[in-house]
CSV table of C-alpha atoms and ligand atoms in Angstrom, one decimal:
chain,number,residue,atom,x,y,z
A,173,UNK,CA,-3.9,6.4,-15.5
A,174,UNK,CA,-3.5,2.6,-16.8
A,175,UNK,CA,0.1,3.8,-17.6
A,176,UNK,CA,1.0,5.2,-14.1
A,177,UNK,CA,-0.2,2.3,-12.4
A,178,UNK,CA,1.8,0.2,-15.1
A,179,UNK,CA,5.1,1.7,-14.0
A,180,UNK,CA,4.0,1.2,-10.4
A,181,UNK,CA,3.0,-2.8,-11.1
A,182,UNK,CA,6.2,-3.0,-12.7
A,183,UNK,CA,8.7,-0.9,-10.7
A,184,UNK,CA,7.8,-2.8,-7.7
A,185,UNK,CA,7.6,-6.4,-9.0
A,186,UNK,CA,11.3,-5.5,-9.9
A,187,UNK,CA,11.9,-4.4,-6.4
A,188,UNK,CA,10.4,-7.5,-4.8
A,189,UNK,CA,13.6,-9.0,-6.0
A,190,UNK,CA,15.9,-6.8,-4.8
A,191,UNK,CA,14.7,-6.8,-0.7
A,192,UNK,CA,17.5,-8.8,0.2
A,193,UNK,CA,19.6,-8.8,3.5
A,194,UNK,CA,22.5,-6.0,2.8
A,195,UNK,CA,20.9,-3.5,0.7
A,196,UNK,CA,19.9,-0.5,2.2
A,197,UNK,CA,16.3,1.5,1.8
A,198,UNK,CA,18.3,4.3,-0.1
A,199,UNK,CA,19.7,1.8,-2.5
A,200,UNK,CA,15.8,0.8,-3.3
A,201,UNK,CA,14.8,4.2,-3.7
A,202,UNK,CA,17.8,4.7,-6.3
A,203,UNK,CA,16.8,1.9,-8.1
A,204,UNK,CA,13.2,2.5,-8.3
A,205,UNK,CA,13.9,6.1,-9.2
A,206,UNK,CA,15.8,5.0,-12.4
A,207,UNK,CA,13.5,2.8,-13.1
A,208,UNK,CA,10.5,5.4,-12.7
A,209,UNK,CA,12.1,7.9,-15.0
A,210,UNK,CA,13.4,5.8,-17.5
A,211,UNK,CA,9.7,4.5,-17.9
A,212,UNK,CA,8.9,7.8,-18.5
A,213,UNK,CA,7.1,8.7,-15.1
A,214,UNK,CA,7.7,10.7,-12.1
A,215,UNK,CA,8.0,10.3,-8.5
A,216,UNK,CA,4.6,11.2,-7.5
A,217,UNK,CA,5.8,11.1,-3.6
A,218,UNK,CA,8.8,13.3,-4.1
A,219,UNK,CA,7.7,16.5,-2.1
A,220,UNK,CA,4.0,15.4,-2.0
A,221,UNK,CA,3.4,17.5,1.2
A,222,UNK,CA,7.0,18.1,2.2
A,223,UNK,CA,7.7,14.3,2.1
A,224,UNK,CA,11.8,14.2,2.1
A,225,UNK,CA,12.0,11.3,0.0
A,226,UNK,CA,11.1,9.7,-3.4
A,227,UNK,CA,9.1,6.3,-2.1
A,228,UNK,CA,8.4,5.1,0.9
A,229,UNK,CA,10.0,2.3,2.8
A,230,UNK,CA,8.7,1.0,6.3
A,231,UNK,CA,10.4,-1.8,8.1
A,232,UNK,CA,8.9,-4.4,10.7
A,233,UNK,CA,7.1,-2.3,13.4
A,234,UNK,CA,7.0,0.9,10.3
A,235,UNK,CA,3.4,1.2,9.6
A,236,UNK,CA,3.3,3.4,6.3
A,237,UNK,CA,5.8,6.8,5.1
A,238,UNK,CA,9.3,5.4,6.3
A,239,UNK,CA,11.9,7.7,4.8
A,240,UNK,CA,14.6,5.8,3.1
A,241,UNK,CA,18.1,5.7,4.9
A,242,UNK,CA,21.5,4.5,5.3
A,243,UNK,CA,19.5,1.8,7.5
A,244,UNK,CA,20.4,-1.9,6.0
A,245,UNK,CA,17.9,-4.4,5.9
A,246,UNK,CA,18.7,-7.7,7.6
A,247,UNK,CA,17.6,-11.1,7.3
A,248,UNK,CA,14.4,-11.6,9.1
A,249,UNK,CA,13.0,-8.1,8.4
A,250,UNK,CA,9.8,-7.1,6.8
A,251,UNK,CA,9.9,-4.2,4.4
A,252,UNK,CA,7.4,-2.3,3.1
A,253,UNK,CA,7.5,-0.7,0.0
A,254,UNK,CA,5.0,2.4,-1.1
A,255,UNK,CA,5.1,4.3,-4.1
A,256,UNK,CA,3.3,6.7,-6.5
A,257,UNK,CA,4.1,7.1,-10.5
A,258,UNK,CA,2.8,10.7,-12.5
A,259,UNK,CA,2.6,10.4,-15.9
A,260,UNK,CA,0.4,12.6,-18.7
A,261,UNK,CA,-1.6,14.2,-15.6
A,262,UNK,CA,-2.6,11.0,-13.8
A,263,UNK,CA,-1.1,9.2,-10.9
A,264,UNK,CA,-1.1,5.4,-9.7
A,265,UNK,CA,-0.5,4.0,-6.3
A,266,UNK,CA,0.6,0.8,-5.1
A,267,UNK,CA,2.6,-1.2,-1.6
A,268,UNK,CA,3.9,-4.4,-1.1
A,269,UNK,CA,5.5,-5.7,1.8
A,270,UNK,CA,8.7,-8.3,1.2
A,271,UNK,CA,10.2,-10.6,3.4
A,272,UNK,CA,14.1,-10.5,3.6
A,273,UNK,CA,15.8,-13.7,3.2
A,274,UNK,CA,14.1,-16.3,6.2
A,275,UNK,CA,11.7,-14.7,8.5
A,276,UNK,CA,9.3,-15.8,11.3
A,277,UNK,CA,6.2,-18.0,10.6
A,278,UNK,CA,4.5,-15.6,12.4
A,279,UNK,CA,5.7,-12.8,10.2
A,280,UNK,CA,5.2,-15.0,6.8
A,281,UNK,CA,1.5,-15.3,8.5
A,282,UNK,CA,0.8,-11.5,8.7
A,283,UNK,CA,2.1,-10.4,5.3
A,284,UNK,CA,-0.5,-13.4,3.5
A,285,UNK,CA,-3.2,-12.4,6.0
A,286,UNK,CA,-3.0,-8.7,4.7
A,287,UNK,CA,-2.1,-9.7,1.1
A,288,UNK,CA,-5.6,-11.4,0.9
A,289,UNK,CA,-7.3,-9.2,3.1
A,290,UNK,CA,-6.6,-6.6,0.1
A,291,UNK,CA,-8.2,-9.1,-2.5
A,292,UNK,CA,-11.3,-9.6,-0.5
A,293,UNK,CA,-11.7,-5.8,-0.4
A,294,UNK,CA,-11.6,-5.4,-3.8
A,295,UNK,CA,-14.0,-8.2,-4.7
A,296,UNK,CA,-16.2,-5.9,-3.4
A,297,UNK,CA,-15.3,-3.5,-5.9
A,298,UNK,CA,-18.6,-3.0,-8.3
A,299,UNK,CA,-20.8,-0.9,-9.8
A,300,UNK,CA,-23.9,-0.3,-6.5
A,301,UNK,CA,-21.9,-1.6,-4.0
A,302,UNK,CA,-21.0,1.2,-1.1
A,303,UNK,CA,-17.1,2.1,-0.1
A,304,UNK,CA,-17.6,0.7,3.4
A,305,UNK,CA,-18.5,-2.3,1.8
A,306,UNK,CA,-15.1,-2.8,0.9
A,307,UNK,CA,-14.1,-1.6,4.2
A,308,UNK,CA,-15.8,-4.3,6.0
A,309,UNK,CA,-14.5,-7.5,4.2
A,310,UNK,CA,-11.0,-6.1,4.9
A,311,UNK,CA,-11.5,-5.5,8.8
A,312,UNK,CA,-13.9,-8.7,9.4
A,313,UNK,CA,-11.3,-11.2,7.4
A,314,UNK,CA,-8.0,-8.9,9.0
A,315,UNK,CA,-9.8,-9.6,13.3
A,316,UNK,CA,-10.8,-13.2,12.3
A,317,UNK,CA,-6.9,-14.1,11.9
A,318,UNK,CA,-6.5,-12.0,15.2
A,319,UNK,CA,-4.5,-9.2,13.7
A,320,UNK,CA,-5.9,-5.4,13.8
A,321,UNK,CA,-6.5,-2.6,11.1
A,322,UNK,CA,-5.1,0.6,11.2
A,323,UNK,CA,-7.7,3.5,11.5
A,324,UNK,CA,-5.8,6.5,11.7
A,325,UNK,CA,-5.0,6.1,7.9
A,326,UNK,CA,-6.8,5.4,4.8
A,327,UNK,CA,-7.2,4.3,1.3
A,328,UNK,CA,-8.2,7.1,-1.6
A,329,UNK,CA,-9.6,8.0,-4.5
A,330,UNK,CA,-7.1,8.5,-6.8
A,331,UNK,CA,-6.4,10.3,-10.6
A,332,UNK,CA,-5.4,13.7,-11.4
A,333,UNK,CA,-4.4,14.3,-8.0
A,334,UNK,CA,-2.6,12.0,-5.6
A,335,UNK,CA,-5.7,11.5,-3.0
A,336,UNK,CA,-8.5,12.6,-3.7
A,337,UNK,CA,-12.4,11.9,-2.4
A,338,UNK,CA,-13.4,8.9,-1.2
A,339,UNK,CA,-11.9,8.0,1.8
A,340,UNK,CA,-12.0,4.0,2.1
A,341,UNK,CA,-11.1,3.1,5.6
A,342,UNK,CA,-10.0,-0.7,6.3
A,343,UNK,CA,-12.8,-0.5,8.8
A,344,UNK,CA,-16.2,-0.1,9.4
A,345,UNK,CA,-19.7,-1.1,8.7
A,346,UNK,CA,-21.4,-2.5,5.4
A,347,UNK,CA,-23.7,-0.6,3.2
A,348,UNK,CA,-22.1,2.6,4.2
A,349,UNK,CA,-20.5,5.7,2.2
A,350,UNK,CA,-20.6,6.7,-1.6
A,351,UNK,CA,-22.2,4.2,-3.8
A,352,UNK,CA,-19.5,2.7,-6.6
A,353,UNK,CA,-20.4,4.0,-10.3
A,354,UNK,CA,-18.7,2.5,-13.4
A,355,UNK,CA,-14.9,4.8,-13.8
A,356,UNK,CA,-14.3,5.6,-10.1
A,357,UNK,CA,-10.6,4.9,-9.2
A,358,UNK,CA,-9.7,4.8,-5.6
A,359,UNK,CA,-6.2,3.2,-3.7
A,360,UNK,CA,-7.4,0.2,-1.8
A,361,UNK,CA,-4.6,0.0,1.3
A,362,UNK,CA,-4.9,-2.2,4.5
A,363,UNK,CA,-2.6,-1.3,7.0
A,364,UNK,CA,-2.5,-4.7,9.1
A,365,UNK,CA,-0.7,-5.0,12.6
A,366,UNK,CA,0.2,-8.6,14.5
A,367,UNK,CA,-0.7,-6.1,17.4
A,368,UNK,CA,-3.1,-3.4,18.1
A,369,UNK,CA,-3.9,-1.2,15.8
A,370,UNK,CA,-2.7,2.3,17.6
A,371,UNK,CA,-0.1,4.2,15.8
A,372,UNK,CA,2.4,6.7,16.3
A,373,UNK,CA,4.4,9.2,14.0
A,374,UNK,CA,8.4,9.2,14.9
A,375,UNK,CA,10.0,12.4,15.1
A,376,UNK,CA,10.8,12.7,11.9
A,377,UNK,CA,7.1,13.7,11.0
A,378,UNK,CA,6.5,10.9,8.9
A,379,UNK,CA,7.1,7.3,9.9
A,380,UNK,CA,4.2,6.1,11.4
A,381,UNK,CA,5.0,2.9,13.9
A,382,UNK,CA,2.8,0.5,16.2
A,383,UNK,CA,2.1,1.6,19.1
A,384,UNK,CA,2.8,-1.4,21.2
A,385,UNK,CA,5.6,-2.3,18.9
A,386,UNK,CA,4.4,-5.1,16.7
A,387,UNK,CA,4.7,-5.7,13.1
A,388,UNK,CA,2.7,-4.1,10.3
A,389,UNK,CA,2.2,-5.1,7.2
A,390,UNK,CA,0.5,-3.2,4.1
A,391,UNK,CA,-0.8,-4.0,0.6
A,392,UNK,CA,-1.7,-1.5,-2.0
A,393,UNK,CA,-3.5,-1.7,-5.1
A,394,UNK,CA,-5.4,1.1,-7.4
A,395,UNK,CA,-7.9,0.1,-9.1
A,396,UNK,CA,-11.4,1.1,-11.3
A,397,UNK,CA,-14.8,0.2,-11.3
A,398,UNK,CA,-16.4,-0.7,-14.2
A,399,UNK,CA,-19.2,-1.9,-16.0
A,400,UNK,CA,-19.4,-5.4,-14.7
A,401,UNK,CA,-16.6,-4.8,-11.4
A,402,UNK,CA,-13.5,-4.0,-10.9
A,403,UNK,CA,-10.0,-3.3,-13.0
A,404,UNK,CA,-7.2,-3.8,-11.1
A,405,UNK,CA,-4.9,-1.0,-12.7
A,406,UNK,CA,-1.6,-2.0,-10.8
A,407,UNK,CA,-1.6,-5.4,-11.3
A,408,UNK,CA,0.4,-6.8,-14.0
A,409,UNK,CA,0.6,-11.1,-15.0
B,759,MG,MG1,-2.1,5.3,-1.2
């Protein structure tokens, strides 16, 4: 699993540098496909479901599941990039969103706001602590910097299949849900809009947007518990 989530660490640190004005999201999904198979992974998204597409890329009001496109990405834009690596029966999951070229204050706000809204959930990542536990550092730290969390979707577990049981939710009481034991893996995902956090899938079936328009930003990271906390499996220095 350490290996998946290596190719996922990697393939999108590589793609943070290529979000600039000009390309377009079916450029980035070419790239990180190479990338991906010449690793020696697989495109854990590619059909998951039905899902038309190899990653996922979601810009500005795009919550989550964007379909790559002919679409160009222009200066000011946020992008969001999802995507899932198989490799020797184990997946790994991981987002980031990127700004392109110069954008808003306001924007630069929201994508740091959910950035370390994903940290604070996972220092709550260790053995006896509860999922929800995790849950409620993200939602308390996301509505103190005025922003809302998306409820409709949710973080995983994660391993031999692509989600699996838990659910962890960006919201909801402490002291709630499964306990954490020592070699649980889960995807930790706040979905964070400047808005409200309604949501609405396009007619496409997939792209899920704002409701009220607003941007949405979204972090991803999957990591394991163990004996003394938490591993963070796709994060590499
Ligand atoms: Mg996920």
């Amino acid at each position: 699993m350490a290996a998946a989530c290596r190719i996922v660490a990697e393939t999108l640190r590589a793609l943070s540098d290529m979000a600039k004005p000009g390309i377009s999201t079916r450029d980035i999904e070419g790239i990180a496909e190479k990338m991906i198979l010449k690793k020696g992974g697989a495109l854990a998204f590619k059909g998951y479901r039905g899902f038309p597409a190899g990653i996922c890329t979601s810009i500005n009001d795009q919550v989550v599941h964007g379909i790559p496109s002919s679409v160009i990405l222009r200066e000011g834009d946020i992008i969001s990039i999802d995507l899932g690596v198989y490799m020797n029966g184990f997946y790994g999951d991981g987002a980031i969103t990127l700004p392109v070229g110069k954008i808003s204050k306001e924007a630069e706000r929201l994508l740091q706001v959910t950035e370390n809204a994903l940290y604070l959930g996972i220092e709550k990542v260790s053995p006896g602590n509860r999922v929800s536990d995790v849950s409620h550092a993200i939602q308390k730290y996301v509505e103190a910097n005025g922003y809302s969390v998306v409820r409709a979707l949710v973080g995983h577990g994660i391993g031999r299949s692509l989600h699996e049981a838990p659910q962890v939710p960006n919201y909801g009481g402490p002291g709630q849900g499964p306990r954490l034991r020592e070699g649980m893996t889960f995807a930790i995902e706040p979905m964070v809009n400047a808005g409200s956090y309604g949501i609405t899938v396009l007619d496409d079936g997939w792209t899920a947007v704002t409701l009220d328009h607003s941007l949405s930003a979204h972090f991803e990271h999957t990591v394991a518990v163990t004996e003394n906390g938490v591993r963070i499996l796709t994060k590499i220095d």
